[in-house]
Amino acid sequence: MQFDFQQNFFQMFGLPECFKLDGTVLEQNFLTLQSQVHPDKFAHLPESERRLSLQWATRVNEAYQTLRKPVDRARYLLKLRDVDTQEETNTAMPADFLMQQMEWREAIDEARHAGSLDDLDALEARVQHEAKALLQQLEASLDQAHDYPAAAGVVRKLRFFEKLSEEVASAYDELDH
Amino acid sequence: MALLQISEPGLSTAPHQHRLAIGIDLGTTNSLVATVRNGISAVLNDSEGRALLPSVVRYHADGGVQVGDAAQSAQSEDPVNTIVSVKRFMGRGLKDVADVMSLPYRFVDEPGMLKLRTVAGVKSPVEISAEILKSLRERAEQALGGELVGAVITVPAYFDDAQRQATKDAARLAGLNVLRLLNEPTAAAIAYGLDNAAEGIYAVYDLGGGTFDISILRLSRGVFEVLAANGDSALGGDDFDHRIYCWLLEKNGLSALGAQDTRLLLTRARAAKEELTDRSETRIAAVLGSGEVIDTVLTRQDFQEMTQNLVARTIQPLRRALRDAGLTVDEVKGVVMVGGATRMPQVQRAVADFFKQTPLTNLDPDKVVALGAAIQANVLAGNRGGDEWLLLDVCPLSLGIETMGGLTEKIIPRNSTIPTARAQDFTTFKDGQTAMSIHVVQGERELVSDCRSLARFELRGIPPMVAGAARIRVTYQIDADGLLSVSAREQTSGVESHIVVKPSYGLSDAEITQMLQDSTQYARDDMLARALREQQVEAGQLLEAVQSALDQDGADLLGEDERARIATVMHRVREAMQGSDHQAIKKAVTQLNEATVQFAQARMDRNVARALTGHRIADLDR
Ligand SMILES: Nc1ncnc2c1ncn2[C@@H]1O[C@H](COP(=O)(O)OP(=O)(O)OP(=O)(O)O)[C@@H](O)[C@H]1O
Ligand SMILES: [Mg+2]
């Protein structure tokens, strides 16, 4: 693509490069940017402009989605710092963490088989609660300690929680069938 | 409204001149066309004052085509050549249509999309829909007395890529410039939201003749944001008719009816259903081809019982949409009802029970979609009506790729805000592998066989390497119409193979041109005249846009040579416009487009930079 993509996502929204972020400012600036670049603003213009608008609007959406979701935001920050989160390669995890993950999974499976929406609701709340504690750790390592390897380790843990959330979501979908 | 004051993006279209644009609701049962005149959105009636055009097309042996009421009244007499509810077949194969057996058509199974055999030959759903659109286009051109700049065509929010592509092709075949495909519930939300200055979370429940949609939106001044959409693109009033039809067959011990009797009973069933909205019972009477007389009473209670599970099928998507939006029922401020089938009391009751509130029925459920489409068309055409807003919509279904073992790997998850693009890297699994086949699928299920296959293509010319060494990046892009394009590129070797596919059921431009030429309504001379006119209009618009951009930013952003170069190409366009060769105009237009690419980029960059600096804390009323 030929247009200037030098700006990183934080720069794009005029935000400081840190994990903690003001969601309201992010959202406002997202809307301000989209109101400049969205394809609806260019529909009556020549093809070349429409293409440019499509590229920009796509980019702005990508940036917004990345910064909006905390784990993606952390991944992105680490990437900016040239730190590899090693989510595919580094599978060394504390045994008790893995045990707990197994238990979660079993609980989700049980709820799925029992067809219990209430159980799923409860599980989802607990998964979210645990993930929240990890997000706090992430903020501490990224913004205060600047300990990026530690942050990468937390991201690896959070990857497991993302997978759990996906399983919960697909269990919900299944129960709706 | 702060958002509206932000500096104008893109090129302005001064001098101000109203551009004629229309919104079309291409419905399963009824279609409408609307436009904004003097700042007010209004449905355009036909010469007899009717707003709704029944979506019915009848083909005659002599090649003549009837659309609308005339065709509808012939449906029982000539069912095979009179196509109703063609929207259900858009982008669908024969195996996708559940009730084929009880439909009075001669289907032709074709890969991708089925076709129908009529006295006037084999017709695709795209061609049949194009007849409906053409009729509305003519209605609009007559009412407005001028050349249309373009049209917004609405589609069910839950339409997949195949159905959207088919709709867009139909519009192009009807000679319309498609400004945008707009989701029906979103169109309704625009009309409703603007009219009522609505703010907060709203649900739009749209049950029409053939499709069901639920969209959850956040409305605020200046922004319409779709948070989630769900639905069933094969569920609507037609299915309620079908239940009554089956009940009639059973009750009267009938089987294997001919096409005429089938259509007759389906028509009677629909009338009965509509009557039961206001009455507690209705009489269904008909004389079959055999002379057999049917005379039955259907009570509202029986009707509601036999259609209970149809209503229930609309409730599951509500739950999913809310969950995807991360909201609970209590957060929904209002429920907007759209579509003729929401008039049924059992539907209103079920929706009220689910949302724990009385749904809003204070708007015309038949017209609101077309009115919203017209409002959006007006904006997209570049008419500034004082008010401006940002519309953010989503893709309803996940898009994925087939991986080992027939499993789907999701690339773009459902309810992503569009336009969007996502890339995923893949590698080769055999030494020396030089090609990779890519299978694009849409849907939520894990098995590829449970999803809709959109396209298959091969990336060739991968330099031979050991297994796992190549890095093939597959990129999915969804545009603002919700349409997908896919590209693939091998990255490691620096050798680039690049391919962009349009899903396979889509018609190529050449095919559409061919179909236009074949169609009896366009004699060759008409075609040429039309092409010339279109090119002239486009060239005129482009010149106007470039001139206004030059006036605004030319001095700042361009050097003298650059300005001179653009001026030369503009001159070439003006010269070509004097002539009658549409190809020559097209060529000059392309040159001008190319000559202004960098200028456009510079303007875009500057607008973006300004948006966040000059108006950094633009209070967006949110
Ligand atoms: N009073 C009524 N009671 C019950 N059903 C009705 C009533 N009036 C219209 N309908 C039904 O509404 C359906 C048509 O609604 P509408 O015109 O909104 O659909 P459409 O826009 O053509 O279809 P879609 O949006 O699914 O493509 C038909 O099935 C019709 O029988
Ligand atoms: Mg409709």
XYZ file of C-alpha atoms in Angstrom, chain B residues 10 24 35 51 67 83 116 123 147 149 182 217 249 262 281 285 294-295 307 331 356 415-416 433 465 504-505 588:
28
model
C -12.590 14.706 0.702
C -34.561 0.974 -2.945
C -35.887 9.756 -2.482
C -46.200 2.818 -3.115
C -43.598 -6.643 -12.980
C -41.921 -15.672 -10.076
C -35.625 -21.012 -13.242
C -33.582 -16.978 -15.914
C -30.409 11.238 -14.614
C -26.472 9.625 -9.779
C -27.207 -0.972 3.119
C -27.429 -0.330 17.542
C -53.431 -30.106 2.527
C -50.315 -24.797 -5.159
C -61.000 -16.583 12.819
C -62.325 -20.990 0.356
C -62.078 -26.228 -0.220
C -63.937 -24.368 2.473
C -46.519 -21.265 13.834
C -29.930 -2.032 28.539
C -39.641 -6.845 28.676
C -19.784 -8.514 13.982
C -16.497 -6.877 13.063
C 5.355 -27.431 -3.015
C 11.328 -24.728 -0.660
C -17.229 -17.668 -7.749
C -20.994 -17.119 -8.011
C -9.290 10.376 -20.320
